[in-house]
Amino acid sequence: MEGIQRIGVYTSGGDAPGMNACVRAVVRTAYAHDIEVVGIRRGYEGMIDSDFVEMTPRSVSNILQKGGTVLKSARSDRFRTPEGRAVAAENLTEMGINALVAIGGDGSMRGATLLNQEHGISVVGCPGTIDNDLYGTDETIGYDTAMNTAIENIDRIRDTADAHNRLFLIEVMGRDAGFIALNCGIGGGAELVLIPENQSDLKEVKKQIFGLMSSHARSSIVVVAEGDQLGGAQRIADALKNDPKFDFIDLRVCILGHTQRGGSPTARDRVLASRFGVAAVEALIEGHTNVMVGLIGGEIKMTPMKNVWSRSKSIDYELINLTKMLS
Ligand code: ADP
């Protein structure tokens, strides 16, 4: 590449608290190296629609602590087609943008790879998703905040569950991965945790819940990842309600849903996002492309983008044993 002309930065896919801190770091690091930055609103949709905004170190003041993303996020079906990506590339070239920082999940990284392969635009990714299910980083932007939000809510529910000796099935986010559920289960003292990575058998789950509720007259909390193989908290609750053996249980369902996406990022997420933003710009300056920056063993490392979306990150199975031991 003949050097960076201008950097384009965008947030894409599912939003995550801390994305703004990352955008701020990208802009300020680039300007510190005398490189201009253009913000691309609504991810790949905005790239196709030329929804660009000039960014300066001052324009990113006071966004570090804000949840969501000031650049907005979107999913774009048009970008999935070669024609859509050609329009996006043309618009970028017209703006003098020949390098991109993509902040998002594996889908966003996949899109960035294609843009590089088909149109030669340099791309570096920053992992941003509350689910933490990205290969190439121990932690993603937004995960810590989402986990803390979920635990705070589990604590609140525990108070009311305890007052009535109720069973609560609490559903947390995690369509394909149980990182949030597993860690919230441990941090929130759940009696049982159900995650997508584990074979869930309804008969076995019923047996465990029956055992929990009949052996001691107290509240119980079951944390269920939305992608659990039994179909989520409501499905499990319906199965229990339809079985007269469970009539003695005062059962409630609470789906935390999008509360976990919003809110001000935690200190950890702000620092992580800032480190990723700085590292991404420095990587571009050093001539790297088609890589995602990530945190591995406490250090910032680069992983080929292809690996990010073609490999999967495994949960720590030790933690599953921990939930059993501590419940
Ligand atoms: P995330 O980045 O959070 O995983 P998505 O999977 O929705 O979110 O991806 C965000 C966007 O990235 C999609 O809306 C689409 O525009 C683009 N994208 C995802 N997968 C592909 C793909 N295989 N080819 C081209 N673009 C893709």
PDB file of N, CA and C in Angstrom, residues 18-116:
ATOM      1  N   GLY A  18     -18.913   0.735  24.973  1.00  0.00           N
ATOM      2  CA  GLY A  18     -17.456   0.844  24.832  1.00  0.00           C
ATOM      3  C   GLY A  18     -17.059   1.142  23.397  1.00  0.00           C
ATOM      4  N   MET A  19     -18.002   0.971  22.468  1.00  0.00           N
ATOM      5  CA  MET A  19     -17.674   1.263  21.065  1.00  0.00           C
ATOM      6  C   MET A  19     -17.266   2.725  20.899  1.00  0.00           C
ATOM      7  N   ASN A  20     -17.920   3.618  21.651  1.00  0.00           N
ATOM      8  CA  ASN A  20     -17.575   5.041  21.534  1.00  0.00           C
ATOM      9  C   ASN A  20     -16.156   5.325  22.008  1.00  0.00           C
ATOM     10  N   ALA A  21     -15.764   4.641  23.067  1.00  0.00           N
ATOM     11  CA  ALA A  21     -14.393   4.821  23.579  1.00  0.00           C
ATOM     12  C   ALA A  21     -13.390   4.383  22.511  1.00  0.00           C
ATOM     13  N   CYS A  22     -13.756   3.371  21.753  1.00  0.00           N
ATOM     14  CA  CYS A  22     -12.871   2.867  20.694  1.00  0.00           C
ATOM     15  C   CYS A  22     -12.792   3.876  19.543  1.00  0.00           C
ATOM     16  N   VAL A  23     -13.951   4.414  19.148  1.00  0.00           N
ATOM     17  CA  VAL A  23     -13.986   5.418  18.074  1.00  0.00           C
ATOM     18  C   VAL A  23     -13.114   6.617  18.475  1.00  0.00           C
ATOM     19  N   ARG A  24     -13.284   7.058  19.706  1.00  0.00           N
ATOM     20  CA  ARG A  24     -12.509   8.206  20.203  1.00  0.00           C
ATOM     21  C   ARG A  24     -11.006   7.931  20.113  1.00  0.00           C
ATOM     22  N   ALA A  25     -10.620   6.718  20.512  1.00  0.00           N
ATOM     23  CA  ALA A  25      -9.196   6.367  20.484  1.00  0.00           C
ATOM     24  C   ALA A  25      -8.670   6.324  19.052  1.00  0.00           C
ATOM     25  N   VAL A  26      -9.479   5.807  18.138  1.00  0.00           N
ATOM     26  CA  VAL A  26      -9.066   5.747  16.723  1.00  0.00           C
ATOM     27  C   VAL A  26      -8.819   7.163  16.201  1.00  0.00           C
ATOM     28  N   VAL A  27      -9.780   8.050  16.450  1.00  0.00           N
ATOM     29  CA  VAL A  27      -9.685   9.417  15.926  1.00  0.00           C
ATOM     30  C   VAL A  27      -8.467  10.130  16.512  1.00  0.00           C
ATOM     31  N   ARG A  28      -8.316  10.045  17.817  1.00  0.00           N
ATOM     32  CA  ARG A  28      -7.225  10.811  18.451  1.00  0.00           C
ATOM     33  C   ARG A  28      -5.845  10.249  18.101  1.00  0.00           C
ATOM     34  N   THR A  29      -5.765   8.932  17.974  1.00  0.00           N
ATOM     35  CA  THR A  29      -4.464   8.333  17.610  1.00  0.00           C
ATOM     36  C   THR A  29      -4.094   8.714  16.177  1.00  0.00           C
ATOM     37  N   ALA A  30      -5.077   8.654  15.292  1.00  0.00           N
ATOM     38  CA  ALA A  30      -4.807   8.998  13.893  1.00  0.00           C
ATOM     39  C   ALA A  30      -4.347  10.455  13.788  1.00  0.00           C
ATOM     40  N   TYR A  31      -5.041  11.345  14.453  1.00  0.00           N
ATOM     41  CA  TYR A  31      -4.667  12.763  14.372  1.00  0.00           C
ATOM     42  C   TYR A  31      -3.285  13.018  14.973  1.00  0.00           C
ATOM     43  N   ALA A  32      -2.953  12.248  16.004  1.00  0.00           N
ATOM     44  CA  ALA A  32      -1.615  12.378  16.599  1.00  0.00           C
ATOM     45  C   ALA A  32      -0.535  12.025  15.576  1.00  0.00           C
ATOM     46  N   HIS A  33      -0.942  11.246  14.556  1.00  0.00           N
ATOM     47  CA  HIS A  33      -0.007  10.890  13.474  1.00  0.00           C
ATOM     48  C   HIS A  33      -0.314  11.673  12.192  1.00  0.00           C
ATOM     49  N   ASP A  34      -1.046  12.765  12.353  1.00  0.00           N
ATOM     50  CA  ASP A  34      -1.391  13.632  11.210  1.00  0.00           C
ATOM     51  C   ASP A  34      -2.187  12.910  10.122  1.00  0.00           C
ATOM     52  N   ILE A  35      -3.032  12.006  10.536  1.00  0.00           N
ATOM     53  CA  ILE A  35      -3.905  11.318   9.570  1.00  0.00           C
ATOM     54  C   ILE A  35      -5.349  11.720   9.863  1.00  0.00           C
ATOM     55  N   GLU A  36      -6.077  12.064   8.838  1.00  0.00           N
ATOM     56  CA  GLU A  36      -7.476  12.457   9.017  1.00  0.00           C
ATOM     57  C   GLU A  36      -8.370  11.227   9.154  1.00  0.00           C
ATOM     58  N   VAL A  37      -9.504  11.435   9.834  1.00  0.00           N
ATOM     59  CA  VAL A  37     -10.441  10.328  10.033  1.00  0.00           C
ATOM     60  C   VAL A  37     -11.839  10.742   9.590  1.00  0.00           C
ATOM     61  N   VAL A  38     -12.490   9.826   8.903  1.00  0.00           N
ATOM     62  CA  VAL A  38     -13.880  10.032   8.504  1.00  0.00           C
ATOM     63  C   VAL A  38     -14.721   8.974   9.225  1.00  0.00           C
ATOM     64  N   GLY A  39     -15.787   9.416   9.861  1.00  0.00           N
ATOM     65  CA  GLY A  39     -16.709   8.478  10.503  1.00  0.00           C
ATOM     66  C   GLY A  39     -17.713   7.982   9.477  1.00  0.00           C
ATOM     67  N   ILE A  40     -17.986   6.694   9.507  1.00  0.00           N
ATOM     68  CA  ILE A  40     -18.984   6.131   8.584  1.00  0.00           C
ATOM     69  C   ILE A  40     -20.181   5.732   9.432  1.00  0.00           C
ATOM     70  N   ARG A  41     -21.304   6.402   9.211  1.00  0.00           N
ATOM     71  CA  ARG A  41     -22.493   6.114  10.031  1.00  0.00           C
ATOM     72  C   ARG A  41     -23.184   4.840   9.543  1.00  0.00           C
ATOM     73  N   ARG A  42     -23.796   4.120  10.466  1.00  0.00           N
ATOM     74  CA  ARG A  42     -24.603   2.918  10.191  1.00  0.00           C
ATOM     75  C   ARG A  42     -23.809   1.809   9.466  1.00  0.00           C
ATOM     76  N   GLY A  43     -22.560   1.653   9.832  1.00  0.00           N
ATOM     77  CA  GLY A  43     -21.765   0.530   9.318  1.00  0.00           C
ATOM     78  C   GLY A  43     -21.767   0.435   7.805  1.00  0.00           C
ATOM     79  N   TYR A  44     -21.949  -0.784   7.305  1.00  0.00           N
ATOM     80  CA  TYR A  44     -21.862  -1.004   5.849  1.00  0.00           C
ATOM     81  C   TYR A  44     -23.015  -0.342   5.094  1.00  0.00           C
ATOM     82  N   GLU A  45     -24.143  -0.146   5.754  1.00  0.00           N
ATOM     83  CA  GLU A  45     -25.246   0.567   5.104  1.00  0.00           C
ATOM     84  C   GLU A  45     -24.811   1.979   4.761  1.00  0.00           C
ATOM     85  N   GLY A  46     -24.175   2.629   5.740  1.00  0.00           N
ATOM     86  CA  GLY A  46     -23.712   4.007   5.543  1.00  0.00           C
ATOM     87  C   GLY A  46     -22.601   4.102   4.507  1.00  0.00           C
ATOM     88  N   MET A  47     -21.807   3.035   4.428  1.00  0.00           N
ATOM     89  CA  MET A  47     -20.730   3.011   3.431  1.00  0.00           C
ATOM     90  C   MET A  47     -21.342   3.033   2.023  1.00  0.00           C
ATOM     91  N   ILE A  48     -22.421   2.291   1.854  1.00  0.00           N
ATOM     92  CA  ILE A  48     -23.086   2.224   0.544  1.00  0.00           C
ATOM     93  C   ILE A  48     -23.848   3.516   0.252  1.00  0.00           C
ATOM     94  N   ASP A  49     -24.357   4.163   1.314  1.00  0.00           N
ATOM     95  CA  ASP A  49     -25.128   5.404   1.126  1.00  0.00           C
ATOM     96  C   ASP A  49     -24.279   6.672   1.230  1.00  0.00           C
ATOM     97  N   SER A  50     -22.983   6.531   1.342  1.00  0.00           N
ATOM     98  CA  SER A  50     -22.077   7.682   1.561  1.00  0.00           C
ATOM     99  C   SER A  50     -22.494   8.519   2.763  1.00  0.00           C
ATOM    100  N   ASP A  51     -22.810   7.832   3.843  1.00  0.00           N
ATOM    101  CA  ASP A  51     -23.216   8.543   5.065  1.00  0.00           C
ATOM    102  C   ASP A  51     -21.962   8.806   5.903  1.00  0.00           C
ATOM    103  N   PHE A  52     -21.195   9.801   5.457  1.00  0.00           N
ATOM    104  CA  PHE A  52     -19.891  10.066   6.065  1.00  0.00           C
ATOM    105  C   PHE A  52     -19.917  11.327   6.917  1.00  0.00           C
ATOM    106  N   VAL A  53     -19.073  11.355   7.930  1.00  0.00           N
ATOM    107  CA  VAL A  53     -18.957  12.549   8.769  1.00  0.00           C
ATOM    108  C   VAL A  53     -17.483  12.751   9.127  1.00  0.00           C
ATOM    109  N   GLU A  54     -17.017  13.984   8.923  1.00  0.00           N
ATOM    110  CA  GLU A  54     -15.622  14.297   9.274  1.00  0.00           C
ATOM    111  C   GLU A  54     -15.471  14.224  10.785  1.00  0.00           C
ATOM    112  N   MET A  55     -14.401  13.623  11.252  1.00  0.00           N
ATOM    113  CA  MET A  55     -14.195  13.542  12.701  1.00  0.00           C
ATOM    114  C   MET A  55     -12.883  14.206  13.071  1.00  0.00           C
ATOM    115  N   THR A  56     -12.893  14.895  14.198  1.00  0.00           N
ATOM    116  CA  THR A  56     -11.685  15.551  14.691  1.00  0.00           C
ATOM    117  C   THR A  56     -11.514  15.166  16.164  1.00  0.00           C
ATOM    118  N   PRO A  57     -10.340  15.403  16.704  1.00  0.00           N
ATOM    119  CA  PRO A  57     -10.147  15.070  18.126  1.00  0.00           C
ATOM    120  C   PRO A  57     -11.209  15.722  19.020  1.00  0.00           C
ATOM    121  N   ARG A  58     -11.659  16.931  18.642  1.00  0.00           N
ATOM    122  CA  ARG A  58     -12.662  17.609  19.467  1.00  0.00           C
ATOM    123  C   ARG A  58     -14.065  17.028  19.262  1.00  0.00           C
ATOM    124  N   SER A  59     -14.326  16.516  18.067  1.00  0.00           N
ATOM    125  CA  SER A  59     -15.674  15.993  17.817  1.00  0.00           C
ATOM    126  C   SER A  59     -15.951  14.712  18.610  1.00  0.00           C
ATOM    127  N   VAL A  60     -14.897  14.107  19.129  1.00  0.00           N
ATOM    128  CA  VAL A  60     -15.122  12.900  19.939  1.00  0.00           C
ATOM    129  C   VAL A  60     -14.990  13.183  21.445  1.00  0.00           C
ATOM    130  N   SER A  61     -15.042  14.467  21.804  1.00  0.00           N
ATOM    131  CA  SER A  61     -15.044  14.810  23.226  1.00  0.00           C
ATOM    132  C   SER A  61     -16.338  14.320  23.845  1.00  0.00           C
ATOM    133  N   ASN A  62     -16.254  13.869  25.082  1.00  0.00           N
ATOM    134  CA  ASN A  62     -17.456  13.572  25.858  1.00  0.00           C
ATOM    135  C   ASN A  62     -18.282  12.388  25.334  1.00  0.00           C
ATOM    136  N   ILE A  63     -17.640  11.480  24.618  1.00  0.00           N
ATOM    137  CA  ILE A  63     -18.384  10.282  24.176  1.00  0.00           C
ATOM    138  C   ILE A  63     -17.866   9.004  24.856  1.00  0.00           C
ATOM    139  N   LEU A  64     -16.705   9.120  25.468  1.00  0.00           N
ATOM    140  CA  LEU A  64     -16.048   7.961  26.091  1.00  0.00           C
ATOM    141  C   LEU A  64     -16.974   7.177  27.022  1.00  0.00           C
ATOM    142  N   GLN A  65     -17.764   7.904  27.799  1.00  0.00           N
ATOM    143  CA  GLN A  65     -18.567   7.273  28.844  1.00  0.00           C
ATOM    144  C   GLN A  65     -19.970   6.880  28.381  1.00  0.00           C
ATOM    145  N   LYS A  66     -20.260   7.149  27.110  1.00  0.00           N
ATOM    146  CA  LYS A  66     -21.618   6.892  26.625  1.00  0.00           C
ATOM    147  C   LYS A  66     -21.791   5.486  26.063  1.00  0.00           C
ATOM    148  N   GLY A  67     -22.942   4.869  26.379  1.00  0.00           N
ATOM    149  CA  GLY A  67     -23.271   3.563  25.810  1.00  0.00           C
ATOM    150  C   GLY A  67     -23.700   3.721  24.358  1.00  0.00           C
ATOM    151  N   GLY A  68     -24.052   2.641  23.701  1.00  0.00           N
ATOM    152  CA  GLY A  68     -24.462   2.707  22.288  1.00  0.00           C
ATOM    153  C   GLY A  68     -23.299   3.091  21.406  1.00  0.00           C
ATOM    154  N   THR A  69     -23.604   3.689  20.276  1.00  0.00           N
ATOM    155  CA  THR A  69     -22.524   4.167  19.399  1.00  0.00           C
ATOM    156  C   THR A  69     -22.960   5.450  18.691  1.00  0.00           C
ATOM    157  N   VAL A  70     -22.137   6.480  18.807  1.00  0.00           N
ATOM    158  CA  VAL A  70     -22.483   7.763  18.185  1.00  0.00           C
ATOM    159  C   VAL A  70     -22.512   7.645  16.654  1.00  0.00           C
ATOM    160  N   LEU A  71     -21.803   6.649  16.127  1.00  0.00           N
ATOM    161  CA  LEU A  71     -21.801   6.456  14.667  1.00  0.00           C
ATOM    162  C   LEU A  71     -22.987   5.614  14.209  1.00  0.00           C
ATOM    163  N   LYS A  72     -23.791   5.155  15.160  1.00  0.00           N
ATOM    164  CA  LYS A  72     -24.917   4.246  14.870  1.00  0.00           C
ATOM    165  C   LYS A  72     -24.382   2.928  14.292  1.00  0.00           C
ATOM    166  N   SER A  73     -25.231   1.922  14.367  1.00  0.00           N
ATOM    167  CA  SER A  73     -24.841   0.639  13.809  1.00  0.00           C
ATOM    168  C   SER A  73     -25.990   0.116  12.955  1.00  0.00           C
ATOM    169  N   ALA A  74     -25.685  -0.835  12.121  1.00  0.00           N
ATOM    170  CA  ALA A  74     -26.747  -1.384  11.259  1.00  0.00           C
ATOM    171  C   ALA A  74     -26.323  -2.736  10.742  1.00  0.00           C
ATOM    172  N   ARG A  75     -27.293  -3.460  10.242  1.00  0.00           N
ATOM    173  CA  ARG A  75     -26.990  -4.680   9.482  1.00  0.00           C
ATOM    174  C   ARG A  75     -27.325  -4.357   8.029  1.00  0.00           C
ATOM    175  N   SER A  76     -26.496  -4.827   7.128  1.00  0.00           N
ATOM    176  CA  SER A  76     -26.677  -4.443   5.727  1.00  0.00           C
ATOM    177  C   SER A  76     -26.714  -5.663   4.815  1.00  0.00           C
ATOM    178  N   ASP A  77     -27.870  -5.931   4.245  1.00  0.00           N
ATOM    179  CA  ASP A  77     -27.968  -7.036   3.284  1.00  0.00           C
ATOM    180  C   ASP A  77     -27.336  -6.659   1.949  1.00  0.00           C
ATOM    181  N   ARG A  78     -27.394  -5.370   1.604  1.00  0.00           N
ATOM    182  CA  ARG A  78     -26.824  -4.928   0.324  1.00  0.00           C
ATOM    183  C   ARG A  78     -25.318  -5.191   0.287  1.00  0.00           C
ATOM    184  N   PHE A  79     -24.680  -5.061   1.464  1.00  0.00           N
ATOM    185  CA  PHE A  79     -23.229  -5.236   1.517  1.00  0.00           C
ATOM    186  C   PHE A  79     -22.829  -6.695   1.319  1.00  0.00           C
ATOM    187  N   ARG A  80     -23.777  -7.595   1.508  1.00  0.00           N
ATOM    188  CA  ARG A  80     -23.483  -9.022   1.325  1.00  0.00           C
ATOM    189  C   ARG A  80     -23.299  -9.382  -0.157  1.00  0.00           C
ATOM    190  N   THR A  81     -23.689  -8.472  -1.042  1.00  0.00           N
ATOM    191  CA  THR A  81     -23.538  -8.736  -2.479  1.00  0.00           C
ATOM    192  C   THR A  81     -22.275  -8.044  -3.013  1.00  0.00           C
ATOM    193  N   PRO A  82     -21.605  -8.641  -4.020  1.00  0.00           N
ATOM    194  CA  PRO A  82     -20.406  -7.997  -4.613  1.00  0.00           C
ATOM    195  C   PRO A  82     -20.738  -6.603  -5.145  1.00  0.00           C
ATOM    196  N   GLU A  83     -21.958  -6.433  -5.681  1.00  0.00           N
ATOM    197  CA  GLU A  83     -22.350  -5.120  -6.230  1.00  0.00           C
ATOM    198  C   GLU A  83     -22.404  -4.081  -5.115  1.00  0.00           C
ATOM    199  N   GLY A  84     -22.978  -4.455  -3.994  1.00  0.00           N
ATOM    200  CA  GLY A  84     -23.077  -3.538  -2.844  1.00  0.00           C
ATOM    201  C   GLY A  84     -21.691  -3.147  -2.354  1.00  0.00           C
ATOM    202  N   ARG A  85     -20.798  -4.113  -2.294  1.00  0.00           N
ATOM    203  CA  ARG A  85     -19.438  -3.827  -1.806  1.00  0.00           C
ATOM    204  C   ARG A  85     -18.688  -2.942  -2.804  1.00  0.00           C
ATOM    205  N   ALA A  86     -18.971  -3.114  -4.103  1.00  0.00           N
ATOM    206  CA  ALA A  86     -18.318  -2.263  -5.119  1.00  0.00           C
ATOM    207  C   ALA A  86     -18.746  -0.804  -4.936  1.00  0.00           C
ATOM    208  N   VAL A  87     -20.020  -0.587  -4.665  1.00  0.00           N
ATOM    209  CA  VAL A  87     -20.504   0.783  -4.427  1.00  0.00           C
ATOM    210  C   VAL A  87     -19.824   1.358  -3.188  1.00  0.00           C
ATOM    211  N   ALA A  88     -19.753   0.533  -2.137  1.00  0.00           N
ATOM    212  CA  ALA A  88     -19.111   0.990  -0.891  1.00  0.00           C
ATOM    213  C   ALA A  88     -17.662   1.394  -1.160  1.00  0.00           C
ATOM    214  N   ALA A  89     -16.931   0.551  -1.907  1.00  0.00           N
ATOM    215  CA  ALA A  89     -15.513   0.825  -2.190  1.00  0.00           C
ATOM    216  C   ALA A  89     -15.353   2.106  -3.015  1.00  0.00           C
ATOM    217  N   GLU A  90     -16.249   2.285  -3.957  1.00  0.00           N
ATOM    218  CA  GLU A  90     -16.203   3.491  -4.805  1.00  0.00           C
ATOM    219  C   GLU A  90     -16.412   4.753  -3.947  1.00  0.00           C
ATOM    220  N   ASN A  91     -17.374   4.674  -3.048  1.00  0.00           N
ATOM    221  CA  ASN A  91     -17.648   5.822  -2.171  1.00  0.00           C
ATOM    222  C   ASN A  91     -16.461   6.136  -1.270  1.00  0.00           C
ATOM    223  N   LEU A  92     -15.811   5.087  -0.783  1.00  0.00           N
ATOM    224  CA  LEU A  92     -14.641   5.293   0.088  1.00  0.00           C
ATOM    225  C   LEU A  92     -13.518   5.970  -0.701  1.00  0.00           C
ATOM    226  N   THR A  93     -13.287   5.464  -1.916  1.00  0.00           N
ATOM    227  CA  THR A  93     -12.215   6.026  -2.749  1.00  0.00           C
ATOM    228  C   THR A  93     -12.490   7.499  -3.043  1.00  0.00           C
ATOM    229  N   GLU A  94     -13.735   7.800  -3.313  1.00  0.00           N
ATOM    230  CA  GLU A  94     -14.124   9.193  -3.592  1.00  0.00           C
ATOM    231  C   GLU A  94     -13.815  10.112  -2.411  1.00  0.00           C
ATOM    232  N   MET A  95     -13.906   9.557  -1.220  1.00  0.00           N
ATOM    233  CA  MET A  95     -13.624  10.331   0.005  1.00  0.00           C
ATOM    234  C   MET A  95     -12.143  10.311   0.366  1.00  0.00           C
ATOM    235  N   GLY A  96     -11.331   9.618  -0.429  1.00  0.00           N
ATOM    236  CA  GLY A  96      -9.896   9.532  -0.123  1.00  0.00           C
ATOM    237  C   GLY A  96      -9.590   8.575   1.014  1.00  0.00           C
ATOM    238  N   ILE A  97     -10.529   7.679   1.293  1.00  0.00           N
ATOM    239  CA  ILE A  97     -10.312   6.707   2.383  1.00  0.00           C
ATOM    240  C   ILE A  97      -9.700   5.437   1.793  1.00  0.00           C
ATOM    241  N   ASN A  98      -8.503   5.077   2.257  1.00  0.00           N
ATOM    242  CA  ASN A  98      -7.910   3.822   1.775  1.00  0.00           C
ATOM    243  C   ASN A  98      -7.542   2.877   2.915  1.00  0.00           C
ATOM    244  N   ALA A  99      -8.026   3.205   4.123  1.00  0.00           N
ATOM    245  CA  ALA A  99      -7.797   2.328   5.275  1.00  0.00           C
ATOM    246  C   ALA A  99      -9.009   2.421   6.203  1.00  0.00           C
ATOM    247  N   LEU A 100      -9.351   1.271   6.795  1.00  0.00           N
ATOM    248  CA  LEU A 100     -10.560   1.231   7.633  1.00  0.00           C
ATOM    249  C   LEU A 100     -10.281   0.605   8.991  1.00  0.00           C
ATOM    250  N   VAL A 101     -10.963   1.128  10.003  1.00  0.00           N
ATOM    251  CA  VAL A 101     -11.016   0.422  11.293  1.00  0.00           C
ATOM    252  C   VAL A 101     -12.461  -0.016  11.490  1.00  0.00           C
ATOM    253  N   ALA A 102     -12.662  -1.335  11.533  1.00  0.00           N
ATOM    254  CA  ALA A 102     -13.996  -1.909  11.697  1.00  0.00           C
ATOM    255  C   ALA A 102     -14.182  -2.314  13.152  1.00  0.00           C
ATOM    256  N   ILE A 103     -15.224  -1.805  13.779  1.00  0.00           N
ATOM    257  CA  ILE A 103     -15.500  -2.177  15.177  1.00  0.00           C
ATOM    258  C   ILE A 103     -16.791  -2.992  15.177  1.00  0.00           C
ATOM    259  N   GLY A 104     -16.695  -4.268  15.528  1.00  0.00           N
ATOM    260  CA  GLY A 104     -17.889  -5.104  15.479  1.00  0.00           C
ATOM    261  C   GLY A 104     -17.580  -6.560  15.760  1.00  0.00           C
ATOM    262  N   GLY A 105     -18.530  -7.414  15.400  1.00  0.00           N
ATOM    263  CA  GLY A 105     -18.397  -8.843  15.657  1.00  0.00           C
ATOM    264  C   GLY A 105     -17.877  -9.602  14.443  1.00  0.00           C
ATOM    265  N   ASP A 106     -18.073 -10.914  14.446  1.00  0.00           N
ATOM    266  CA  ASP A 106     -17.459 -11.734  13.393  1.00  0.00           C
ATOM    267  C   ASP A 106     -18.030 -11.432  12.004  1.00  0.00           C
ATOM    268  N   GLY A 107     -19.323 -11.108  11.929  1.00  0.00           N
ATOM    269  CA  GLY A 107     -19.925 -10.747  10.648  1.00  0.00           C
ATOM    270  C   GLY A 107     -19.261  -9.505  10.064  1.00  0.00           C
ATOM    271  N   SER A 108     -19.032  -8.528  10.923  1.00  0.00           N
ATOM    272  CA  SER A 108     -18.396  -7.279  10.481  1.00  0.00           C
ATOM    273  C   SER A 108     -16.971  -7.540  10.007  1.00  0.00           C
ATOM    274  N   MET A 109     -16.288  -8.452  10.678  1.00  0.00           N
ATOM    275  CA  MET A 109     -14.909  -8.795  10.281  1.00  0.00           C
ATOM    276  C   MET A 109     -14.915  -9.507   8.924  1.00  0.00           C
ATOM    277  N   ARG A 110     -15.920 -10.306   8.715  1.00  0.00           N
ATOM    278  CA  ARG A 110     -16.038 -11.022   7.455  1.00  0.00           C
ATOM    279  C   ARG A 110     -16.253 -10.037   6.297  1.00  0.00           C
ATOM    280  N   GLY A 111     -17.117  -9.091   6.531  1.00  0.00           N
ATOM    281  CA  GLY A 111     -17.375  -8.049   5.531  1.00  0.00           C
ATOM    282  C   GLY A 111     -16.115  -7.260   5.226  1.00  0.00           C
ATOM    283  N   ALA A 112     -15.345  -6.936   6.270  1.00  0.00           N
ATOM    284  CA  ALA A 112     -14.114  -6.157   6.098  1.00  0.00           C
ATOM    285  C   ALA A 112     -13.100  -6.942   5.265  1.00  0.00           C
ATOM    286  N   THR A 113     -13.018  -8.244   5.513  1.00  0.00           N
ATOM    287  CA  THR A 113     -12.090  -9.091   4.755  1.00  0.00           C
ATOM    288  C   THR A 113     -12.422  -9.038   3.272  1.00  0.00           C
ATOM    289  N   LEU A 114     -13.712  -9.124   2.960  1.00  0.00           N
ATOM    290  CA  LEU A 114     -14.129  -9.108   1.552  1.00  0.00           C
ATOM    291  C   LEU A 114     -13.782  -7.779   0.880  1.00  0.00           C
ATOM    292  N   LEU A 115     -13.968  -6.715   1.636  1.00  0.00           N
ATOM    293  CA  LEU A 115     -13.651  -5.376   1.101  1.00  0.00           C
ATOM    294  C   LEU A 115     -12.162  -5.282   0.764  1.00  0.00           C
ATOM    295  N   ASN A 116     -11.354  -5.890   1.606  1.00  0.00           N
ATOM    296  CA  ASN A 116      -9.915  -5.895   1.362  1.00  0.00           C
ATOM    297  C   ASN A 116      -9.564  -6.761   0.150  1.00  0.00           C
TER     298      ASN A 116
END
